[in-house]
Amino acid sequence: MSALALACAGLTACSRPAPESEPVRAVKLLQVGVGEFASQLEYAGDVRARIESRLGFRVPGKLVSRQVELGQRVSAGQLLAQLDAQDYRLAADAGRAQVAAATTQRDLAAADVQRFAALKAQNFISSAELDRRQATLKSAQASLDQARAQATGQSLQTDYTRLVADVAGVVTGIDAEPGQVVAAGTSVVRIAQDGDRDVVFSVPEDKIARVHTGQAVSVRAWANDAQYSARVREVAASADPVTRTYLVKAALERAQDKPLPALGATVHARPEGMGATGQSVIKLPTTAVMQENGGSAVWVFDPATHTVRMQKIEVATADGNALVIASGLTPGMQVVATGGHVLAPGQKVTVYQGAGASAPAPASAPAPAPAVSPVTR
């Protein structure tokens, strides 16, 4: 008997201990209800001049000096840059010399016509001889006109070696430096003309159909939250090949109580009618939603058994700090608000109640199930 008792004691010592029971956790609950979508679509943009000119020389050459710097304000007629004009001055001198030579030839032909006209009056020469002299005079006059035109063109090319501002504005870009050889038409200086300004922002291709010319746009400055009004004046006809977004330009409206935002200022543009404001949706805080197997899910509380189960949901978009639920939940359900990462399916829980609370506070009053359509941003 003693040996059998010892064997039983040994088996009892080697057996596994009974598993501990799952702890009953306290959870905060939210009652699913219907709310209104409050956010609106907002796009980041910047302020640009209505007209920004890229100024360049009308002739090629070597840039020898630049008289303006980035951000400098310029006036109409102010010198911006200068090319090496030596070659053009020599060409202008050659043109003037050709004019002088052509003038001499014309004067000589005119004198011949006068002499031969006198001889013809005395019948010393034939009419054909006088006609030849008159033809020579016409040819000399044409050569003189051609030389004068060429000389004028050469003189203008000399003037084109000086780049001047045709309007008042601000230098927004420098595209060439002294010592660089530039071709005709190459941008050297960019000038934003004084006057009207635009808010420029990009809209994705799935929203561009809702943007149209004349549409009102609310503009908020990023630096100081100043509010401005604008209207869409131009919508790009094709998408950007890289970002696949459409460029939209909205004309800023002037206000008497405040100046327009500075050029290049960052702003937030909110086109009118682009959001889903007022639409009935189901919203949950981000703490209630978890990522599960590549999707989204929440813990749903069963009041009959005081247990939780996982419910997969589809998130449509965000509305401020809340998530808009497209499917998976109906009003009246109770979901775990926080701490879902420590729960397991079928686990028993208790409802956490704050000091002085007698029942879990619902997120919103139960209402009939809304026709919730996916809301995209």
GROMACS .gro file of C-alpha atoms in nm:
model
  377
    1MET     CA    1   0.000   0.000   0.000
    2SER     CA    2   0.284   0.238   0.078
    3ALA     CA    3   0.440   0.181  -0.268
    4LEU     CA    4   0.106   0.248  -0.441
    5ALA     CA    5   0.061   0.565  -0.241
    6LEU     CA    6   0.408   0.683  -0.335
    7ALA     CA    7   0.337   0.615  -0.707
    8CYS     CA    8   0.010   0.810  -0.695
    9ALA     CA    9   0.186   1.098  -0.525
   10GLY     CA   10   0.452   1.098  -0.797
   11LEU     CA   11   0.194   1.105  -1.077
   12THR     CA   12   0.011   1.386  -0.908
   13ALA     CA   13   0.333   1.591  -0.884
   14CYS     CA   14   0.411   1.547  -1.258
   15SER     CA   15   0.065   1.643  -1.391
   16ARG     CA   16   0.007   1.997  -1.542
   17PRO     CA   17  -0.159   2.257  -1.322
   18ALA     CA   18  -0.512   2.359  -1.410
   19PRO     CA   19  -0.517   2.665  -1.645
   20GLU     CA   20  -0.605   2.993  -1.489
   21SER     CA   21  -0.940   3.137  -1.586
   22GLU     CA   22  -0.948   3.426  -1.833
   23PRO     CA   23  -0.964   3.761  -1.644
   24VAL     CA   24  -1.283   3.957  -1.671
   25ARG     CA   25  -1.186   4.292  -1.817
   26ALA     CA   26  -1.375   4.619  -1.788
   27VAL     CA   27  -1.440   4.794  -2.120
   28LYS     CA   28  -1.582   5.127  -2.226
   29LEU     CA   29  -1.872   5.101  -2.466
   30LEU     CA   30  -2.009   5.325  -2.736
   31GLN     CA   31  -2.356   5.288  -2.874
   32VAL     CA   32  -2.359   5.308  -3.253
   33GLY     CA   33  -2.577   5.591  -3.380
   34VAL     CA   34  -2.625   5.816  -3.679
   35GLY     CA   35  -2.444   6.148  -3.713
   36GLU     CA   36  -2.382   6.407  -3.982
   37PHE     CA   37  -2.073   6.429  -4.194
   38ALA     CA   38  -1.902   6.756  -4.098
   39SER     CA   39  -1.577   6.771  -4.294
   40GLN     CA   40  -1.529   6.926  -4.638
   41LEU     CA   41  -1.272   6.854  -4.904
   42GLU     CA   42  -0.976   7.087  -4.869
   43TYR     CA   43  -0.672   7.113  -5.095
   44ALA     CA   44  -0.332   7.266  -5.032
   45GLY     CA   45  -0.230   7.533  -5.279
   46ASP     CA   46  -0.019   7.843  -5.323
   47VAL     CA   47  -0.070   8.203  -5.430
   48ARG     CA   48   0.062   8.305  -5.771
   49ALA     CA   49   0.044   8.614  -5.987
   50ARG     CA   50  -0.226   8.611  -6.252
   51ILE     CA   51   0.044   8.673  -6.515
   52GLU     CA   52   0.402   8.556  -6.473
   53SER     CA   53   0.630   8.638  -6.768
   54ARG     CA   54   0.947   8.453  -6.863
   55LEU     CA   55   1.165   8.721  -7.017
   56GLY     CA   56   1.451   8.640  -7.253
   57PHE     CA   57   1.666   8.806  -7.518
   58ARG     CA   58   1.545   8.823  -7.878
   59VAL     CA   59   1.900   8.753  -8.000
   60PRO     CA   60   2.160   8.495  -7.891
   61GLY     CA   61   2.479   8.591  -7.710
   62LYS     CA   62   2.690   8.578  -7.398
   63LEU     CA   63   2.533   8.716  -7.082
   64VAL     CA   64   2.777   8.968  -6.935
   65SER     CA   65   2.570   9.119  -6.651
   66ARG     CA   66   2.246   9.082  -6.459
   67GLN     CA   67   2.113   9.382  -6.272
   68VAL     CA   68   1.833   9.224  -6.064
   69GLU     CA   69   1.809   8.963  -5.790
   70LEU     CA   70   1.542   8.717  -5.677
   71GLY     CA   71   1.254   8.890  -5.498
   72GLN     CA   72   1.349   9.238  -5.622
   73ARG     CA   73   1.069   9.471  -5.731
   74VAL     CA   74   1.120   9.622  -6.077
   75SER     CA   75   0.945   9.894  -6.275
   76ALA     CA   76   0.857   9.911  -6.643
   77GLY     CA   77   1.161   9.995  -6.859
   78GLN     CA   78   1.417   9.894  -6.595
   79LEU     CA   79   1.730   9.717  -6.725
   80LEU     CA   80   1.737   9.352  -6.617
   81ALA     CA   81   2.033   9.197  -6.800
   82GLN     CA   82   2.288   9.272  -7.073
   83LEU     CA   83   2.447   9.063  -7.351
   84ASP     CA   84   2.788   9.118  -7.508
   85ALA     CA   85   2.691   9.353  -7.793
   86GLN     CA   86   3.030   9.382  -7.969
   87ASP     CA   87   2.937   9.158  -8.263
   88TYR     CA   88   2.607   9.339  -8.310
   89ARG     CA   89   2.775   9.680  -8.301
   90LEU     CA   90   3.017   9.573  -8.571
   91ALA     CA   91   2.727   9.444  -8.780
   92ALA     CA   92   2.548   9.777  -8.731
   93ASP     CA   93   2.862   9.965  -8.847
   94ALA     CA   94   2.877   9.742  -9.156
   95GLY     CA   95   2.512   9.818  -9.224
   96ARG     CA   96   2.572  10.191  -9.208
   97ALA     CA   97   2.867  10.157  -9.445
   98GLN     CA   98   2.646   9.970  -9.693
   99VAL     CA   99   2.392  10.251  -9.670
  100ALA     CA  100   2.665  10.505  -9.749
  101ALA     CA  101   2.784  10.301 -10.051
  102ALA     CA  102   2.431  10.252 -10.180
  103THR     CA  103   2.361  10.625 -10.139
  104THR     CA  104   2.667  10.708 -10.351
  105GLN     CA  105   2.554  10.468 -10.625
  106ARG     CA  106   2.205  10.617 -10.622
  107ASP     CA  107   2.338  10.974 -10.645
  108LEU     CA  108   2.564  10.879 -10.937
  109ALA     CA  109   2.276  10.714 -11.121
  110ALA     CA  110   2.057  11.021 -11.060
  111ALA     CA  111   2.325  11.251 -11.204
  112ASP     CA  112   2.351  11.030 -11.513
  113VAL     CA  113   1.976  11.050 -11.567
  114GLN     CA  114   1.988  11.430 -11.551
  115ARG     CA  115   2.270  11.451 -11.806
  116PHE     CA  116   2.115  11.204 -12.047
  117ALA     CA  117   1.777  11.375 -12.016
  118ALA     CA  118   1.939  11.699 -12.134
  119LEU     CA  119   2.104  11.521 -12.427
  120LYS     CA  120   1.775  11.357 -12.518
  121ALA     CA  121   1.609  11.699 -12.523
  122GLN     CA  122   1.863  11.802 -12.790
  123ASN     CA  123   1.813  11.473 -12.979
  124PHE     CA  124   2.177  11.374 -12.927
  125ILE     CA  125   2.076  11.028 -12.781
  126SER     CA  126   1.794  10.790 -12.837
  127SER     CA  127   1.507  10.729 -12.598
  128ALA     CA  128   1.636  10.377 -12.531
  129GLU     CA  129   1.961  10.516 -12.391
  130LEU     CA  130   1.773  10.741 -12.151
  131ASP     CA  131   1.552  10.449 -12.044
  132ARG     CA  132   1.860  10.244 -11.954
  133ARG     CA  133   1.988  10.526 -11.731
  134GLN     CA  134   1.651  10.559 -11.561
  135ALA     CA  135   1.644  10.183 -11.498
  136THR     CA  136   1.989  10.206 -11.344
  137LEU     CA  137   1.862  10.481 -11.114
  138LYS     CA  138   1.567  10.270 -11.001
  139SER     CA  139   1.798   9.976 -10.927
  140ALA     CA  140   2.032  10.199 -10.726
  141GLN     CA  141   1.737  10.337 -10.528
  142ALA     CA  142   1.617   9.985 -10.451
  143SER     CA  143   1.966   9.887 -10.334
  144LEU     CA  144   1.970  10.191 -10.108
  145ASP     CA  145   1.631  10.102  -9.958
  146GLN     CA  146   1.753   9.747  -9.893
  147ALA     CA  147   2.072   9.870  -9.727
  148ARG     CA  148   1.875  10.107  -9.505
  149ALA     CA  149   1.639   9.826  -9.395
  150GLN     CA  150   1.930   9.597  -9.315
  151ALA     CA  151   2.102   9.874  -9.121
  152THR     CA  152   1.784   9.935  -8.921
  153GLY     CA  153   1.760   9.563  -8.841
  154GLN     CA  154   2.121   9.552  -8.729
  155SER     CA  155   2.062   9.854  -8.507
  156LEU     CA  156   1.759   9.689  -8.350
  157GLN     CA  157   1.958   9.373  -8.279
  158THR     CA  158   2.206   9.588  -8.090
  159ASP     CA  159   1.920   9.723  -7.882
  160TYR     CA  160   1.795   9.366  -7.823
  161THR     CA  161   2.114   9.290  -7.628
  162ARG     CA  162   1.956   9.489  -7.340
  163LEU     CA  163   1.677   9.305  -7.156
  164VAL     CA  164   1.433   9.548  -6.998
  165ALA     CA  165   1.114   9.493  -6.798
  166ASP     CA  166   0.802   9.567  -6.999
  167VAL     CA  167   0.579   9.579  -6.687
  168ALA     CA  168   0.615   9.646  -6.316
  169GLY     CA  169   0.635   9.343  -6.089
  170VAL     CA  170   0.848   9.120  -5.871
  171VAL     CA  171   1.133   8.894  -5.983
  172THR     CA  172   1.025   8.539  -5.899
  173GLY     CA  173   1.296   8.344  -6.077
  174ILE     CA  174   1.649   8.369  -6.218
  175ASP     CA  175   1.721   8.124  -6.501
  176ALA     CA  176   2.062   8.242  -6.629
  177GLU     CA  177   2.384   8.375  -6.479
  178PRO     CA  178   2.659   8.605  -6.618
  179GLY     CA  179   2.904   8.419  -6.840
  180GLN     CA  180   2.640   8.185  -6.977
  181VAL     CA  181   2.574   8.177  -7.353
  182VAL     CA  182   2.201   8.188  -7.408
  183ALA     CA  183   1.996   8.124  -7.719
  184ALA     CA  184   1.732   8.360  -7.848
  185GLY     CA  185   1.414   8.325  -7.642
  186THR     CA  186   1.579   8.141  -7.351
  187SER     CA  187   1.426   8.246  -7.020
  188VAL     CA  188   1.661   8.465  -6.817
  189VAL     CA  189   1.433   8.634  -6.562
  190ARG     CA  190   1.080   8.554  -6.446
  191ILE     CA  191   0.861   8.844  -6.338
  192ALA     CA  192   0.525   8.822  -6.162
  193GLN     CA  193   0.325   9.119  -6.277
  194ASP     CA  194   0.157   9.344  -6.022
  195GLY     CA  195  -0.219   9.308  -6.003
  196ASP     CA  196  -0.459   9.017  -5.965
  197ARG     CA  197  -0.352   8.693  -5.798
  198ASP     CA  198  -0.465   8.332  -5.821
  199VAL     CA  199  -0.483   8.041  -5.581
  200VAL     CA  200  -0.347   7.736  -5.762
  201PHE     CA  201  -0.420   7.383  -5.634
  202SER     CA  202  -0.447   7.030  -5.773
  203VAL     CA  203  -0.762   6.817  -5.769
  204PRO     CA  204  -0.758   6.435  -5.818
  205GLU     CA  205  -0.922   6.301  -6.131
  206ASP     CA  206  -1.211   6.138  -5.942
  207LYS     CA  207  -1.318   6.483  -5.812
  208ILE     CA  208  -1.245   6.708  -6.110
  209ALA     CA  209  -1.594   6.658  -6.256
  210ARG     CA  210  -1.732   6.851  -5.957
  211VAL     CA  211  -1.513   7.155  -6.024
  212HIS     CA  212  -1.633   7.412  -6.277
  213THR     CA  213  -1.559   7.768  -6.384
  214GLY     CA  214  -1.721   8.027  -6.159
  215GLN     CA  215  -1.744   7.794  -5.859
  216ALA     CA  216  -1.691   7.967  -5.523
  217VAL     CA  217  -1.381   7.870  -5.325
  218SER     CA  218  -1.309   7.945  -4.958
  219VAL     CA  219  -0.940   8.017  -4.904
  220ARG     CA  220  -0.762   7.999  -4.569
  221ALA     CA  221  -0.405   8.120  -4.525
  222TRP     CA  222  -0.177   7.864  -4.363
  223ALA     CA  223   0.033   8.123  -4.178
  224ASN     CA  224  -0.236   8.320  -3.997
  225ASP     CA  225  -0.571   8.151  -4.079
  226ALA     CA  226  -0.691   8.463  -4.261
  227GLN     CA  227  -0.999   8.392  -4.473
  228TYR     CA  228  -1.039   8.496  -4.838
  229SER     CA  229  -1.290   8.439  -5.114
  230ALA     CA  230  -1.209   8.321  -5.465
  231ARG     CA  231  -1.377   8.185  -5.775
  232VAL     CA  232  -1.255   7.918  -6.013
  233ARG     CA  233  -1.147   8.078  -6.340
  234GLU     CA  234  -0.953   7.797  -6.506
  235VAL     CA  235  -0.954   7.416  -6.492
  236ALA     CA  236  -0.681   7.218  -6.669
  237ALA     CA  237  -0.805   7.022  -6.969
  238SER     CA  238  -0.566   6.731  -6.909
  239ALA     CA  239  -0.413   6.565  -6.604
  240ASP     CA  240  -0.053   6.602  -6.498
  241PRO     CA  241   0.135   6.302  -6.643
  242VAL     CA  242   0.311   6.231  -6.313
  243THR     CA  243   0.061   6.309  -6.037
  244ARG     CA  244  -0.254   6.243  -6.244
  245THR     CA  245  -0.416   6.550  -6.090
  246TYR     CA  246  -0.578   6.849  -6.257
  247LEU     CA  247  -0.452   7.202  -6.197
  248VAL     CA  248  -0.720   7.449  -6.088
  249LYS     CA  249  -0.676   7.828  -6.074
  250ALA     CA  250  -0.912   8.039  -5.863
  251ALA     CA  251  -0.907   8.419  -5.880
  252LEU     CA  252  -0.872   8.583  -5.539
  253GLU     CA  253  -1.128   8.853  -5.467
  254ARG     CA  254  -0.995   9.173  -5.315
  255ALA     CA  255  -1.120   9.279  -4.973
  256GLN     CA  256  -1.110   9.633  -4.840
  257ASP     CA  257  -1.017   9.532  -4.487
  258LYS     CA  258  -0.710   9.320  -4.568
  259PRO     CA  259  -0.445   9.289  -4.840
  260LEU     CA  260  -0.411   8.987  -5.063
  261PRO     CA  261  -0.174   8.713  -4.939
  262ALA     CA  262   0.187   8.734  -5.047
  263LEU     CA  263   0.311   8.564  -5.361
  264GLY     CA  264   0.408   8.204  -5.291
  265ALA     CA  265   0.208   8.189  -4.967
  266THR     CA  266   0.066   7.848  -4.875
  267VAL     CA  267  -0.312   7.837  -4.849
  268HIS     CA  268  -0.591   7.582  -4.809
  269ALA     CA  269  -0.861   7.591  -5.077
  270ARG     CA  270  -1.209   7.453  -5.009
  271PRO     CA  271  -1.428   7.446  -5.324
  272GLU     CA  272  -1.798   7.494  -5.256
  273GLY     CA  273  -2.013   7.180  -5.278
  274MET     CA  274  -1.717   6.939  -5.278
  275GLY     CA  275  -1.778   6.788  -4.933
  276ALA     CA  276  -2.050   6.559  -4.802
  277THR     CA  277  -2.152   6.799  -4.524
  278GLY     CA  278  -2.488   6.708  -4.369
  279GLN     CA  279  -2.497   6.351  -4.502
  280SER     CA  280  -2.613   6.090  -4.248
  281VAL     CA  281  -2.330   5.853  -4.163
  282ILE     CA  282  -2.209   5.621  -3.888
  283LYS     CA  283  -1.890   5.745  -3.722
  284LEU     CA  284  -1.657   5.589  -3.467
  285PRO     CA  285  -1.346   5.718  -3.292
  286THR     CA  286  -1.018   5.582  -3.423
  287THR     CA  287  -0.950   5.407  -3.090
  288ALA     CA  288  -1.245   5.173  -3.148
  289VAL     CA  289  -1.122   5.043  -3.486
  290MET     CA  290  -0.850   4.782  -3.522
  291GLN     CA  291  -0.662   4.634  -3.815
  292GLU     CA  292  -0.736   4.264  -3.863
  293ASN     CA  293  -0.607   4.049  -4.152
  294GLY     CA  294  -0.560   4.348  -4.378
  295GLY     CA  295  -0.902   4.493  -4.297
  296SER     CA  296  -1.078   4.689  -4.026
  297ALA     CA  297  -1.279   4.544  -3.735
  298VAL     CA  298  -1.439   4.637  -3.403
  299TRP     CA  299  -1.538   4.449  -3.089
  300VAL     CA  300  -1.916   4.422  -3.054
  301PHE     CA  301  -2.061   4.375  -2.704
  302ASP     CA  302  -2.337   4.116  -2.648
  303PRO     CA  303  -2.544   4.236  -2.351
  304ALA     CA  304  -2.711   3.894  -2.310
  305THR     CA  305  -2.389   3.704  -2.243
  306HIS     CA  306  -2.161   3.993  -2.149
  307THR     CA  307  -1.909   3.876  -2.408
  308VAL     CA  308  -1.748   4.040  -2.709
  309ARG     CA  309  -1.715   3.927  -3.068
  310MET     CA  310  -1.513   4.067  -3.354
  311GLN     CA  311  -1.708   4.238  -3.633
  312LYS     CA  312  -1.545   4.327  -3.965
  313ILE     CA  313  -1.630   4.671  -4.100
  314GLU     CA  314  -1.551   4.886  -4.402
  315VAL     CA  315  -1.411   5.234  -4.341
  316ALA     CA  316  -1.512   5.490  -4.605
  317THR     CA  317  -1.311   5.795  -4.502
  318ALA     CA  318  -1.224   6.020  -4.210
  319ASP     CA  319  -1.427   6.306  -4.071
  320GLY     CA  320  -1.196   6.506  -3.849
  321ASN     CA  321  -1.075   6.271  -3.577
  322ALA     CA  322  -1.350   6.012  -3.643
  323LEU     CA  323  -1.380   5.737  -3.901
  324VAL     CA  324  -1.685   5.710  -4.126
  325ILE     CA  325  -1.813   5.351  -4.141
  326ALA     CA  326  -1.952   5.241  -4.477
  327SER     CA  327  -2.075   4.893  -4.378
  328GLY     CA  328  -2.066   4.633  -4.102
  329LEU     CA  329  -2.253   4.819  -3.827
  330THR     CA  330  -2.612   4.922  -3.761
  331PRO     CA  331  -2.746   5.179  -3.515
  332GLY     CA  332  -2.806   5.040  -3.167
  333MET     CA  333  -2.502   4.813  -3.156
  334GLN     CA  334  -2.258   4.858  -2.869
  335VAL     CA  335  -1.889   4.852  -2.953
  336VAL     CA  336  -1.576   4.865  -2.738
  337ALA     CA  337  -1.434   5.217  -2.744
  338THR     CA  338  -1.080   5.150  -2.617
  339GLY     CA  339  -0.857   4.862  -2.515
  340GLY     CA  340  -0.967   4.621  -2.785
  341HIS     CA  341  -0.611   4.496  -2.838
  342VAL     CA  342  -0.624   4.291  -2.514
  343LEU     CA  343  -0.958   4.118  -2.586
  344ALA     CA  344  -1.026   3.776  -2.736
  345PRO     CA  345  -1.338   3.644  -2.913
  346GLY     CA  346  -1.600   3.523  -2.662
  347GLN     CA  347  -1.424   3.682  -2.366
  348LYS     CA  348  -1.645   3.795  -2.079
  349VAL     CA  349  -1.624   4.163  -1.993
  350THR     CA  350  -1.778   4.410  -1.756
  351VAL     CA  351  -1.897   4.751  -1.855
  352TYR     CA  352  -1.679   5.027  -1.718
  353GLN     CA  353  -1.876   5.307  -1.559
  354GLY     CA  354  -1.720   5.631  -1.456
  355ALA     CA  355  -1.770   5.788  -1.116
  356GLY     CA  356  -2.140   5.860  -1.066
  357ALA     CA  357  -2.241   5.685  -1.391
  358SER     CA  358  -2.518   5.429  -1.387
  359ALA     CA  359  -2.501   5.313  -1.748
  360PRO     CA  360  -2.265   5.334  -2.044
  361ALA     CA  361  -2.302   5.664  -2.229
  362PRO     CA  362  -2.414   5.610  -2.588
  363ALA     CA  363  -2.230   5.775  -2.877
  364SER     CA  364  -2.563   5.899  -3.009
  365ALA     CA  365  -2.927   5.808  -2.973
  366PRO     CA  366  -3.038   5.502  -3.170
  367ALA     CA  367  -3.203   5.581  -3.501
  368PRO     CA  368  -3.328   5.390  -3.802
  369ALA     CA  369  -3.052   5.250  -4.019
  370PRO     CA  370  -2.937   5.523  -4.262
  371ALA     CA  371  -2.871   5.471  -4.627
  372VAL     CA  372  -2.495   5.510  -4.590
  373SER     CA  373  -2.312   5.536  -4.918
  374PRO     CA  374  -1.934   5.517  -4.921
  375VAL     CA  375  -1.795   5.865  -4.865
  376THR     CA  376  -1.463   5.917  -5.035
  377ARG     CA  377  -1.221   6.197  -4.986
   0.00000   0.00000   0.00000
